[in-house]
PDB file of C-alpha atoms in Angstrom:
ATOM      1  CA  MET A 125      90.823  50.792 -42.915  1.00 89.00           C
ATOM      2  CA  LEU A 126      94.529  50.241 -43.532  1.00 92.00           C
ATOM      3  CA  LEU A 127      94.092  51.130 -47.206  1.00 94.00           C
ATOM      4  CA  LEU A 128      92.124  54.272 -46.374  1.00 94.00           C
ATOM      5  CA  ALA A 129      94.756  55.261 -43.811  1.00 95.00           C
ATOM      6  CA  ALA A 130      97.439  54.731 -46.454  1.00 96.00           C
ATOM      7  CA  CYS A 131      95.515  56.947 -48.894  1.00 95.00           C
ATOM      8  CA  ALA A 132      95.248  59.703 -46.292  1.00 95.00           C
ATOM      9  CA  GLY A 133      98.867  59.331 -45.204  1.00 96.00           C
ATOM     10  CA  TRP A 134     100.245  59.365 -48.745  1.00 95.00           C
ATOM     11  CA  SER A 135      98.264  62.484 -49.614  1.00 94.00           C
ATOM     12  CA  LEU A 136      99.790  64.231 -46.589  1.00 94.00           C
ATOM     13  CA  ILE A 137     103.289  63.095 -47.594  1.00 95.00           C
ATOM     14  CA  THR A 138     102.949  64.315 -51.176  1.00 93.00           C
ATOM     15  CA  ALA A 139     101.353  67.544 -49.992  1.00 93.00           C
ATOM     16  CA  ALA A 140     104.254  68.201 -47.611  1.00 93.00           C
ATOM     17  CA  ALA A 141     106.769  67.505 -50.378  1.00 88.00           C
ATOM     18  CA  HIS A 142     105.229  69.967 -52.854  1.00 85.00           C
ATOM     19  CA  ASP A 143     103.146  72.344 -50.743  1.00 85.00           C
ATOM     20  CA  GLY A 144      99.955  70.701 -51.956  1.00 87.00           C
ATOM     21  CA  ARG A 145      96.390  70.859 -50.684  1.00 89.00           C
ATOM     22  CA  PRO A 146      95.348  67.434 -49.342  1.00 91.00           C
ATOM     23  CA  GLU A 147      91.973  68.548 -47.976  1.00 91.00           C
ATOM     24  CA  GLY A 148      90.043  67.110 -50.918  1.00 88.00           C
ATOM     25  CA  MET A 149      91.594  63.660 -50.549  1.00 92.00           C
ATOM     26  CA  LEU A 150      91.147  63.694 -46.778  1.00 93.00           C
ATOM     27  CA  LEU A 151      87.480  64.625 -47.202  1.00 93.00           C
ATOM     28  CA  ALA A 152      87.034  61.780 -49.695  1.00 93.00           C
ATOM     29  CA  VAL A 153      88.664  59.289 -47.309  1.00 95.00           C
ATOM     30  CA  LEU A 154      86.431  60.497 -44.475  1.00 95.00           C
ATOM     31  CA  ALA A 155      83.319  60.216 -46.672  1.00 94.00           C
ATOM     32  CA  VAL A 156      84.238  56.675 -47.731  1.00 96.00           C
ATOM     33  CA  ALA A 157      84.958  55.534 -44.175  1.00 96.00           C
ATOM     34  CA  ALA A 158      81.761  57.057 -42.777  1.00 96.00           C
ATOM     35  CA  GLY A 159      79.638  55.820 -45.667  1.00 96.00           C
ATOM     36  CA  TYR A 160      80.976  52.270 -45.460  1.00 97.00           C
ATOM     37  CA  ALA A 161      80.450  52.096 -41.697  1.00 96.00           C
ATOM     38  CA  ALA A 162      76.911  53.454 -42.038  1.00 97.00           C
ATOM     39  CA  GLY A 163      76.209  50.989 -44.834  1.00 96.00           C
ATOM     40  CA  ARG A 164      77.420  48.003 -42.808  1.00 96.00           C
ATOM     41  CA  VAL A 165      75.292  48.957 -39.796  1.00 96.00           C
ATOM     42  CA  SER A 166      72.117  49.952 -41.666  1.00 96.00           C
ATOM     43  CA  GLY A 167      72.454  47.009 -44.053  1.00 95.00           C
ATOM     44  CA  ALA A 168      72.596  44.592 -41.136  1.00 94.00           C
ATOM     45  CA  LEU A 169      69.561  46.103 -39.418  1.00 94.00           C
ATOM     46  CA  LEU A 170      67.471  47.099 -42.477  1.00 94.00           C
ATOM     47  CA  PRO A 171      68.685  45.050 -45.472  1.00 94.00           C
ATOM     48  CA  VAL A 172      65.752  46.149 -47.663  1.00 95.00           C
ATOM     49  CA  ALA A 173      64.723  49.551 -46.329  1.00 96.00           C
ATOM     50  CA  ALA A 174      68.248  51.016 -46.157  1.00 96.00           C
ATOM     51  CA  PRO A 175      69.224  50.535 -49.831  1.00 97.00           C
ATOM     52  CA  CYS A 176      65.683  51.478 -50.892  1.00 97.00           C
ATOM     53  CA  ALA A 177      66.008  54.790 -49.060  1.00 96.00           C
ATOM     54  CA  GLY A 178      69.475  55.217 -50.532  1.00 96.00           C
ATOM     55  CA  ALA A 179      68.114  54.753 -54.052  1.00 96.00           C
ATOM     56  CA  GLY A 180      65.541  57.475 -53.453  1.00 95.00           C
ATOM     57  CA  ALA A 181      68.164  59.798 -51.998  1.00 94.00           C
ATOM     58  CA  GLY A 182      70.509  59.181 -54.925  1.00 94.00           C
ATOM     59  CA  LEU A 183      67.790  60.002 -57.421  1.00 93.00           C
ATOM     60  CA  ALA A 184      66.907  63.183 -55.532  1.00 92.00           C
ATOM     61  CA  LEU A 185      70.544  64.274 -55.453  1.00 90.00           C
ATOM     62  CA  ALA A 186      70.923  63.628 -59.177  1.00 89.00           C
ATOM     63  CA  VAL A 187      67.964  65.912 -59.855  1.00 86.00           C
ATOM     64  CA  THR A 188      69.306  68.670 -57.569  1.00 81.00           C
ATOM     65  CA  LEU A 189      72.987  68.228 -58.489  1.00 65.00           C
ATOM     66  CA  PRO A 190      73.617  71.773 -59.857  1.00 54.00           C
ATOM     67  CA  SER A 191      73.465  73.078 -56.286  1.00 51.00           C
ATOM     68  CA  LEU A 192      76.172  70.563 -55.297  1.00 48.00           C
ATOM     69  CA  SER A 193      78.547  71.412 -58.129  1.00 44.00           C
ATOM     70  CA  PRO A 194      82.117  72.370 -57.102  1.00 42.00           C
ATOM     71  CA  GLY A 195      82.085  75.320 -59.492  1.00 39.00           C
ATOM     72  CA  PRO A 196      79.714  78.244 -60.097  1.00 38.00           C
ATOM     73  CA  TRP A 197      76.493  77.242 -61.794  1.00 36.00           C
ATOM     74  CA  TYR A 198      77.119  79.471 -64.799  1.00 34.00           C
ATOM     75  CA  ALA A 199      80.517  77.891 -65.529  1.00 37.00           C
ATOM     76  CA  ALA A 200      79.032  74.508 -66.589  1.00 37.00           C
ATOM     77  CA  PRO A 201      81.673  72.390 -64.807  1.00 42.00           C
ATOM     78  CA  LEU A 202      82.968  69.427 -66.773  1.00 42.00           C
ATOM     79  CA  GLY A 203      82.346  67.082 -63.839  1.00 50.00           C
ATOM     80  CA  HIS A 204      78.614  67.742 -63.638  1.00 67.00           C
ATOM     81  CA  ALA A 205      77.615  65.140 -66.244  1.00 80.00           C
ATOM     82  CA  GLY A 206      79.852  62.472 -64.727  1.00 86.00           C
ATOM     83  CA  ALA A 207      78.571  63.052 -61.200  1.00 88.00           C
ATOM     84  CA  THR A 208      74.943  62.920 -62.330  1.00 91.00           C
ATOM     85  CA  ALA A 209      75.558  59.671 -64.196  1.00 92.00           C
ATOM     86  CA  ALA A 210      77.389  58.200 -61.211  1.00 94.00           C
ATOM     87  CA  LEU A 211      74.556  59.008 -58.807  1.00 95.00           C
ATOM     88  CA  LEU A 212      72.013  57.475 -61.173  1.00 95.00           C
ATOM     89  CA  ALA A 213      74.081  54.287 -61.524  1.00 97.00           C
ATOM     90  CA  LEU A 214      74.497  53.996 -57.742  1.00 97.00           C
ATOM     91  CA  ALA A 215      70.775  54.641 -57.185  1.00 97.00           C
ATOM     92  CA  THR A 216      69.910  51.892 -59.661  1.00 97.00           C
ATOM     93  CA  GLY A 217      72.316  49.513 -57.944  1.00 97.00           C
ATOM     94  CA  ALA A 218      70.832  50.291 -54.529  1.00 97.00           C
ATOM     95  CA  ALA A 219      67.266  49.704 -55.745  1.00 97.00           C
ATOM     96  CA  CYS A 220      68.245  46.403 -57.361  1.00 97.00           C
ATOM     97  CA  CYS A 221      70.129  45.278 -54.236  1.00 97.00           C
ATOM     98  CA  ALA A 222      67.014  45.995 -52.165  1.00 97.00           C
ATOM     99  CA  ALA A 223      64.921  44.031 -54.661  1.00 96.00           C
ATOM    100  CA  TRP A 224      67.162  40.974 -54.347  1.00 96.00           C
ATOM    101  CA  ALA A 225      67.207  41.281 -50.550  1.00 94.00           C
ATOM    102  CA  THR A 226      63.448  40.959 -50.118  1.00 94.00           C
ATOM    103  CA  ALA A 227      61.473  37.733 -50.361  1.00 92.00           C
ATOM    104  CA  VAL A 228      58.137  39.495 -50.977  1.00 95.00           C
ATOM    105  CA  PRO A 229      57.315  39.262 -54.715  1.00 94.00           C
ATOM    106  CA  VAL A 230      55.213  42.447 -54.810  1.00 96.00           C
ATOM    107  CA  LEU A 231      57.887  44.480 -53.032  1.00 96.00           C
ATOM    108  CA  ARG A 232      60.587  43.072 -55.306  1.00 96.00           C
ATOM    109  CA  LEU A 233      58.551  44.127 -58.340  1.00 96.00           C
ATOM    110  CA  ALA A 234      58.071  47.620 -56.879  1.00 97.00           C
ATOM    111  CA  LEU A 235      61.784  48.033 -56.241  1.00 97.00           C
ATOM    112  CA  ARG A 236      62.635  46.972 -59.771  1.00 96.00           C
ATOM    113  CA  ALA A 237      60.092  49.505 -60.979  1.00 97.00           C
ATOM    114  CA  LEU A 238      62.008  52.099 -58.947  1.00 96.00           C
ATOM    115  CA  ALA A 239      65.201  51.041 -60.725  1.00 97.00           C
ATOM    116  CA  CYS A 240      63.446  51.455 -64.071  1.00 97.00           C
ATOM    117  CA  ALA A 241      62.301  54.912 -62.943  1.00 96.00           C
ATOM    118  CA  VAL A 242      65.915  55.881 -62.254  1.00 96.00           C
ATOM    119  CA  VAL A 243      66.872  54.805 -65.780  1.00 96.00           C
ATOM    120  CA  ALA A 244      64.031  56.887 -67.174  1.00 95.00           C
ATOM    121  CA  ALA A 245      65.097  59.826 -65.015  1.00 93.00           C
ATOM    122  CA  GLY A 246      68.477  59.765 -66.731  1.00 92.00           C
ATOM    123  CA  ALA A 247      66.766  60.243 -70.080  1.00 92.00           C
ATOM    124  CA  VAL A 248      64.529  63.018 -68.720  1.00 91.00           C
ATOM    125  CA  LEU A 249      67.510  64.841 -67.196  1.00 88.00           C
ATOM    126  CA  GLY A 250      69.367  64.632 -70.502  1.00 87.00           C
ATOM    127  CA  SER A 251      72.113  62.477 -68.997  1.00 88.00           C
ATOM    128  CA  THR A 252      72.909  59.986 -71.745  1.00 90.00           C
ATOM    129  CA  ALA A 253      75.753  58.502 -69.730  1.00 91.00           C
ATOM    130  CA  GLY A 254      73.523  58.194 -66.667  1.00 92.00           C
ATOM    131  CA  CYS A 255      70.734  56.517 -68.637  1.00 94.00           C
ATOM    132  CA  VAL A 256      73.134  54.046 -70.248  1.00 95.00           C
ATOM    133  CA  ALA A 257      75.024  53.308 -67.010  1.00 96.00           C
ATOM    134  CA  SER A 258      71.782  52.773 -65.082  1.00 96.00           C
ATOM    135  CA  ALA A 259      70.386  50.512 -67.794  1.00 97.00           C
ATOM    136  CA  VAL A 260      73.571  48.426 -67.795  1.00 97.00           C
ATOM    137  CA  VAL A 261      73.427  48.071 -64.002  1.00 97.00           C
ATOM    138  CA  LEU A 262      69.764  47.032 -64.189  1.00 97.00           C
ATOM    139  CA  LEU A 263      70.437  44.431 -66.885  1.00 97.00           C
ATOM    140  CA  CYS A 264      73.447  43.078 -65.008  1.00 96.00           C
ATOM    141  CA  SER A 265      71.337  42.796 -61.872  1.00 96.00           C
ATOM    142  CA  LEU A 266      68.695  40.786 -63.696  1.00 95.00           C
ATOM    143  CA  ALA A 267      71.391  38.523 -65.153  1.00 95.00           C
ATOM    144  CA  ALA A 268      72.969  38.095 -61.702  1.00 94.00           C
ATOM    145  CA  GLY A 269      69.986  36.010 -60.646  1.00 90.00           C
ATOM    146  CA  SER A 270      71.281  33.120 -62.741  1.00 89.00           C
ATOM    147  CA  ALA A 271      74.989  33.614 -62.029  1.00 86.00           C
ATOM    148  CA  ARG A 272      76.761  30.480 -60.810  1.00 82.00           C
ATOM    149  CA  SER A 273      80.181  31.869 -59.914  1.00 85.00           C
ATOM    150  CA  ARG A 274      80.979  35.134 -58.167  1.00 92.00           C
ATOM    151  CA  GLY A 275      84.652  34.917 -59.029  1.00 92.00           C
ATOM    152  CA  ALA A 276      84.226  34.936 -62.803  1.00 92.00           C
ATOM    153  CA  TRP A 277      81.712  37.786 -62.629  1.00 93.00           C
ATOM    154  CA  LEU A 278      83.891  39.918 -60.360  1.00 95.00           C
ATOM    155  CA  ALA A 279      86.963  39.230 -62.493  1.00 95.00           C
ATOM    156  CA  GLY A 280      84.985  40.437 -65.503  1.00 95.00           C
ATOM    157  CA  THR A 281      83.988  43.665 -63.753  1.00 95.00           C
ATOM    158  CA  ALA A 282      87.589  44.307 -62.723  1.00 95.00           C
ATOM    159  CA  GLY A 283      88.736  43.674 -66.287  1.00 96.00           C
ATOM    160  CA  ALA A 284      86.136  46.055 -67.709  1.00 95.00           C
ATOM    161  CA  ALA A 285      87.153  48.868 -65.350  1.00 96.00           C
ATOM    162  CA  GLY A 286      90.835  48.247 -66.069  1.00 95.00           C
ATOM    163  CA  LEU A 287      90.284  48.209 -69.831  1.00 95.00           C
ATOM    164  CA  VAL A 288      88.551  51.591 -69.787  1.00 94.00           C
ATOM    165  CA  ALA A 289      91.228  53.147 -67.572  1.00 95.00           C
ATOM    166  CA  ALA A 290      94.008  51.734 -69.782  1.00 94.00           C
ATOM    167  CA  THR A 291      92.281  53.027 -72.915  1.00 92.00           C
ATOM    168  CA  ILE A 292      91.991  56.547 -71.515  1.00 92.00           C
ATOM    169  CA  TRP A 293      95.647  56.382 -70.470  1.00 92.00           C
ATOM    170  CA  ALA A 294      96.575  55.303 -74.021  1.00 91.00           C
ATOM    171  CA  VAL A 295      94.525  58.143 -75.518  1.00 90.00           C
ATOM    172  CA  ALA A 296      96.331  60.602 -73.267  1.00 88.00           C
ATOM    173  CA  GLY A 297      99.668  59.153 -74.355  1.00 88.00           C
ATOM    174  CA  GLU A 298      98.657  59.063 -78.037  1.00 83.00           C
ATOM    175  CA  ALA A 299      99.551  55.368 -78.079  1.00 82.00           C
ATOM    176  CA  LEU A 300      96.533  54.066 -80.014  1.00 79.00           C
ATOM    177  CA  PRO A 301      96.217  53.774 -83.804  1.00 80.00           C
ATOM    178  CA  GLY A 302      94.908  56.920 -85.444  1.00 72.00           C
ATOM    179  CA  HIS A 303      91.426  55.660 -86.259  1.00 75.00           C
ATOM    180  CA  LEU A 304      90.880  54.352 -82.718  1.00 79.00           C
ATOM    181  CA  THR A 305      92.142  57.569 -81.164  1.00 74.00           C
ATOM    182  CA  GLY A 306      89.871  59.615 -83.417  1.00 79.00           C
ATOM    183  CA  ALA A 307      86.842  57.477 -82.582  1.00 80.00           C
ATOM    184  CA  ILE A 308      87.428  57.787 -78.834  1.00 78.00           C
ATOM    185  CA  GLU A 309      88.263  61.474 -78.917  1.00 75.00           C
ATOM    186  CA  GLY A 310      85.077  62.060 -80.884  1.00 76.00           C
ATOM    187  CA  ARG A 311      83.099  61.010 -77.798  1.00 80.00           C
ATOM    188  CA  PHE A 312      84.714  63.692 -75.631  1.00 81.00           C
ATOM    189  CA  SER A 313      85.549  67.358 -76.020  1.00 78.00           C
ATOM    190  CA  ALA A 314      88.977  68.404 -77.259  1.00 80.00           C
ATOM    191  CA  HIS A 315      89.368  70.353 -74.025  1.00 83.00           C
ATOM    192  CA  ARG A 316      88.964  67.240 -71.879  1.00 86.00           C
ATOM    193  CA  VAL A 317      91.468  65.284 -73.984  1.00 86.00           C
ATOM    194  CA  ARG A 318      93.970  68.134 -73.547  1.00 89.00           C
ATOM    195  CA  LEU A 319      93.478  67.909 -69.778  1.00 90.00           C
ATOM    196  CA  TRP A 320      94.212  64.173 -69.869  1.00 91.00           C
ATOM    197  CA  ARG A 321      97.393  64.769 -71.850  1.00 90.00           C
ATOM    198  CA  ASP A 322      98.489  67.540 -69.508  1.00 91.00           C
ATOM    199  CA  ALA A 323      97.973  65.206 -66.545  1.00 92.00           C
ATOM    200  CA  LEU A 324      99.930  62.382 -68.151  1.00 92.00           C
ATOM    201  CA  GLY A 325     102.751  64.761 -69.025  1.00 91.00           C
ATOM    202  CA  LEU A 326     102.956  65.970 -65.411  1.00 91.00           C
ATOM    203  CA  ALA A 327     102.847  62.362 -64.200  1.00 90.00           C
ATOM    204  CA  GLY A 328     105.710  61.401 -66.491  1.00 89.00           C
ATOM    205  CA  ARG A 329     107.886  64.166 -65.094  1.00 90.00           C
ATOM    206  CA  ASN A 330     106.889  63.527 -61.465  1.00 87.00           C
ATOM    207  CA  SER A 331     106.265  59.794 -61.211  1.00 84.00           C
ATOM    208  CA  GLY A 332     107.563  59.495 -57.648  1.00 87.00           C
ATOM    209  CA  LEU A 333     105.676  61.935 -55.439  1.00 89.00           C
ATOM    210  CA  GLY A 334     103.619  63.652 -58.124  1.00 89.00           C
ATOM    211  CA  ILE A 335     103.132  67.413 -58.096  1.00 92.00           C
ATOM    212  CA  GLY A 336     101.114  67.433 -54.876  1.00 90.00           C
ATOM    213  CA  PRO A 337      97.364  67.102 -54.205  1.00 90.00           C
ATOM    214  CA  GLY A 338      95.243  69.917 -55.590  1.00 86.00           C
ATOM    215  CA  ARG A 339      98.043  71.442 -57.678  1.00 85.00           C
ATOM    216  CA  PHE A 340      97.049  70.306 -61.169  1.00 85.00           C
ATOM    217  CA  GLY A 341      95.139  73.521 -61.830  1.00 76.00           C
ATOM    218  CA  ASP A 342      98.157  75.569 -60.751  1.00 75.00           C
ATOM    219  CA  LEU A 343     100.686  73.866 -63.035  1.00 66.00           C
ATOM    220  CA  ASN A 344      98.867  72.772 -66.187  1.00 60.00           C
ATOM    221  CA  SER A 345      98.973  75.306 -68.994  1.00 54.00           C
ATOM    222  CA  GLY A 346      97.478  73.420 -71.909  1.00 51.00           C
ATOM    223  CA  ALA A 347      93.857  74.500 -71.393  1.00 48.00           C
ATOM    224  CA  PRO A 348      92.349  77.976 -71.171  1.00 48.00           C
ATOM    225  CA  ARG A 349      91.468  78.972 -67.640  1.00 46.00           C
ATOM    226  CA  THR A 350      88.022  80.155 -68.743  1.00 40.00           C
ATOM    227  CA  LEU A 351      87.086  76.549 -69.576  1.00 43.00           C
ATOM    228  CA  LEU A 352      88.446  75.011 -66.402  1.00 43.00           C
ATOM    229  CA  SER A 353      86.445  75.770 -63.298  1.00 45.00           C
ATOM    230  CA  ASP A 354      87.902  73.325 -60.767  1.00 60.00           C
ATOM    231  CA  GLY A 355      91.546  72.689 -61.732  1.00 69.00           C
ATOM    232  CA  ARG A 356      91.218  68.914 -62.207  1.00 78.00           C
ATOM    233  CA  PRO A 357      91.998  66.662 -65.209  1.00 86.00           C
ATOM    234  CA  HIS A 358      88.608  64.902 -65.052  1.00 87.00           C
ATOM    235  CA  SER A 359      90.005  61.386 -64.844  1.00 91.00           C
ATOM    236  CA  ALA A 360      90.620  59.821 -61.432  1.00 93.00           C
ATOM    237  CA  PRO A 361      93.581  57.599 -62.455  1.00 94.00           C
ATOM    238  CA  LEU A 362      95.304  60.431 -64.323  1.00 94.00           C
ATOM    239  CA  GLN A 363      94.674  62.860 -61.483  1.00 93.00           C
ATOM    240  CA  GLN A 364      96.216  60.442 -59.002  1.00 94.00           C
ATOM    241  CA  ALA A 365      99.190  59.871 -61.303  1.00 94.00           C
ATOM    242  CA  ALA A 366      99.799  63.593 -61.778  1.00 93.00           C
ATOM    243  CA  GLU A 367      99.250  64.715 -58.192  1.00 92.00           C
ATOM    244  CA  GLN A 368     100.367  61.698 -56.121  1.00 94.00           C
ATOM    245  CA  GLY A 369     102.555  59.666 -58.448  1.00 92.00           C
ATOM    246  CA  LEU A 370     102.426  55.954 -59.157  1.00 94.00           C
ATOM    247  CA  VAL A 371     101.876  55.130 -55.491  1.00 95.00           C
ATOM    248  CA  GLY A 372      98.669  57.173 -55.574  1.00 94.00           C
ATOM    249  CA  VAL A 373      97.454  55.192 -58.596  1.00 95.00           C
ATOM    250  CA  PHE A 374      98.307  51.927 -56.852  1.00 96.00           C
ATOM    251  CA  LEU A 375      96.315  52.920 -53.759  1.00 96.00           C
ATOM    252  CA  LEU A 376      93.296  53.894 -55.881  1.00 95.00           C
ATOM    253  CA  VAL A 377      93.373  50.537 -57.677  1.00 96.00           C
ATOM    254  CA  ALA A 378      93.934  48.682 -54.406  1.00 96.00           C
ATOM    255  CA  VAL A 379      90.804  50.197 -52.833  1.00 96.00           C
ATOM    256  CA  PHE A 380      88.687  49.134 -55.820  1.00 96.00           C
ATOM    257  CA  CYS A 381      90.154  45.613 -55.816  1.00 96.00           C
ATOM    258  CA  TRP A 382      89.580  45.287 -52.063  1.00 96.00           C
ATOM    259  CA  VAL A 383      85.901  46.185 -52.526  1.00 97.00           C
ATOM    260  CA  LEU A 384      85.564  43.464 -55.159  1.00 97.00           C
ATOM    261  CA  TYR A 385      87.274  41.002 -52.803  1.00 96.00           C
ATOM    262  CA  ALA A 386      84.873  41.966 -50.004  1.00 96.00           C
ATOM    263  CA  LEU A 387      81.940  41.389 -52.358  1.00 96.00           C
ATOM    264  CA  TRP A 388      83.373  37.968 -53.222  1.00 96.00           C
ATOM    265  CA  ARG A 389      83.479  37.037 -49.528  1.00 94.00           C
ATOM    266  CA  THR A 390      80.224  38.669 -48.410  1.00 94.00           C
ATOM    267  CA  PRO A 391      77.552  36.468 -46.767  1.00 93.00           C
ATOM    268  CA  ARG A 392      74.818  38.341 -48.621  1.00 94.00           C
ATOM    269  CA  PRO A 393      73.110  36.559 -51.561  1.00 93.00           C
ATOM    270  CA  THR A 394      75.136  36.352 -54.745  1.00 95.00           C
ATOM    271  CA  PRO A 395      72.741  38.574 -56.791  1.00 96.00           C
ATOM    272  CA  VAL A 396      73.150  41.351 -54.187  1.00 96.00           C
ATOM    273  CA  ALA A 397      76.949  41.141 -54.336  1.00 96.00           C
ATOM    274  CA  LEU A 398      77.073  41.064 -58.128  1.00 97.00           C
ATOM    275  CA  THR A 399      74.595  43.919 -58.495  1.00 97.00           C
ATOM    276  CA  ALA A 400      76.725  46.083 -56.214  1.00 97.00           C
ATOM    277  CA  ALA A 401      79.810  45.089 -58.199  1.00 97.00           C
ATOM    278  CA  ALA A 402      78.127  46.150 -61.448  1.00 97.00           C
ATOM    279  CA  ALA A 403      77.145  49.550 -60.010  1.00 97.00           C
ATOM    280  CA  LEU A 404      80.598  50.186 -58.545  1.00 97.00           C
ATOM    281  CA  THR A 405      82.230  49.166 -61.823  1.00 97.00           C
ATOM    282  CA  ALA A 406      79.995  51.643 -63.649  1.00 97.00           C
ATOM    283  CA  LEU A 407      81.225  54.286 -61.205  1.00 97.00           C
ATOM    284  CA  ALA A 408      84.847  53.285 -61.853  1.00 96.00           C
ATOM    285  CA  VAL A 409      84.308  53.627 -65.602  1.00 96.00           C
ATOM    286  CA  LEU A 410      82.689  57.043 -65.187  1.00 95.00           C
ATOM    287  CA  ALA A 411      85.478  58.156 -62.840  1.00 94.00           C
ATOM    288  CA  SER A 412      88.053  57.281 -65.503  1.00 94.00           C
ATOM    289  CA  VAL A 413      86.534  59.771 -67.948  1.00 92.00           C
ATOM    290  CA  SER A 414      85.041  62.422 -65.661  1.00 90.00           C
ATOM    291  CA  ASN A 415      85.315  64.218 -62.359  1.00 88.00           C
ATOM    292  CA  ALA A 416      82.685  62.071 -60.588  1.00 90.00           C
ATOM    293  CA  LEU A 417      84.832  61.217 -57.554  1.00 91.00           C
ATOM    294  CA  SER A 418      85.296  64.906 -56.737  1.00 88.00           C
ATOM    295  CA  PHE A 419      81.733  64.975 -55.380  1.00 90.00           C
ATOM    296  CA  THR A 420      81.286  63.902 -51.771  1.00 90.00           C
ATOM    297  CA  ALA A 421      77.781  62.651 -52.543  1.00 92.00           C
ATOM    298  CA  VAL A 422      79.255  60.187 -55.048  1.00 94.00           C
ATOM    299  CA  THR A 423      82.079  58.867 -52.865  1.00 95.00           C
ATOM    300  CA  SER A 424      79.866  58.464 -49.805  1.00 95.00           C
ATOM    301  CA  GLY A 425      77.130  56.877 -51.928  1.00 96.00           C
ATOM    302  CA  ALA A 426      79.550  54.327 -53.349  1.00 97.00           C
ATOM    303  CA  ALA A 427      80.758  53.478 -49.840  1.00 97.00           C
ATOM    304  CA  LEU A 428      77.177  53.105 -48.623  1.00 97.00           C
ATOM    305  CA  LEU A 429      76.387  50.686 -51.440  1.00 97.00           C
ATOM    306  CA  ALA A 430      79.505  48.654 -50.691  1.00 97.00           C
ATOM    307  CA  GLY A 431      78.555  48.575 -47.009  1.00 97.00           C
ATOM    308  CA  TRP A 432      74.995  47.388 -47.737  1.00 97.00           C
ATOM    309  CA  ALA A 433      76.267  44.630 -50.020  1.00 97.00           C
ATOM    310  CA  THR A 434      78.901  43.362 -47.564  1.00 96.00           C
ATOM    311  CA  SER A 435      76.944  43.677 -44.299  1.00 94.00           C
ATOM    312  CA  ARG A 436      76.313  40.589 -42.210  1.00 90.00           C
ATOM    313  CA  PRO A 437      72.647  39.888 -41.399  1.00 81.00           C
ATOM    314  CA  TRP A 438      71.736  40.855 -37.855  1.00 80.00           C
ATOM    315  CA  THR A 439      70.641  37.763 -35.929  1.00 69.00           C
ATOM    316  CA  GLY A 440      69.746  39.558 -32.699  1.00 61.00           C
ATOM    317  CA  GLY A 441      71.765  37.110 -30.635  1.00 50.00           C
ATOM    318  CA  THR A 442      74.293  38.006 -27.971  1.00 45.00           C
ATOM    319  CA  ALA A 443      77.696  36.474 -27.377  1.00 42.00           C
ATOM    320  CA  THR A 444      78.152  34.026 -24.554  1.00 40.00           C
ATOM    321  CA  PRO A 445      80.279  35.491 -21.733  1.00 41.00           C
ATOM    322  CA  GLY A 446      83.789  34.177 -21.770  1.00 39.00           C
ATOM    323  CA  LEU A 447      83.699  33.102 -25.427  1.00 35.00           C
TER     324      LEU A 447
END
């Protein structure tokens, strides 16, 4: 809660300094807080049913995502693909967490079949990133059953997310060798790479307080306005750096690291914790190269998954008076 309060407070400070619009960040903080609280409560009371229902809801939202897009449907917003992939990865993680939480073999098999259905849905929807991310989460969940150490696994997930974010930062700064830069840029549109470079340039000139929340679309001039429907650089770390400075980036990283720490300490079974970590890492990777975190459904879904995986089992007992 202290980290979320710091995120909200810093967005208000940077907004006041540069006449920014902090409503988006405040909405994200509210969605994360509400989702995490709901996940902790429902995960304690319904450790299997709650994530199972969440997986179904995530799949349904991924199918109906065009109606949730922040831009007009005809503008083909750049964040649409990332948000769809993120919802599919979270839905797969929720289904796999529910499978590990049940002791009934038939139900576990059915829940894993649901996870496979989410992977297939990514292919049907034409979301290559969603299909790949969901498949990776599913495979990691299966491998988590034989994991011996949470710490090594969680350190690996943190390293993977950090490596992707650092690579995108290096691409934006043109710091990689030519052949590597060309290979990475070939996976994304030239327009998106220009947005990343615009964001890094703004961050370099405003590393303290940034330019203010919600002001990237007002100040960047490197991309045609007809191609940009939402005024965002489509990379969460670069957006934080440009709009809220280095402190904003630190807070974003701190929230992710705290979630991994909570998963390390959770009383839930190790496969549940590691499956959630894999799904949240997939989201972090997608957020580094897309606009996935701009969708309330994605941020609240990630918080729900974290809440389910860190909830304490409800014993039904009551505390002794005076203790």
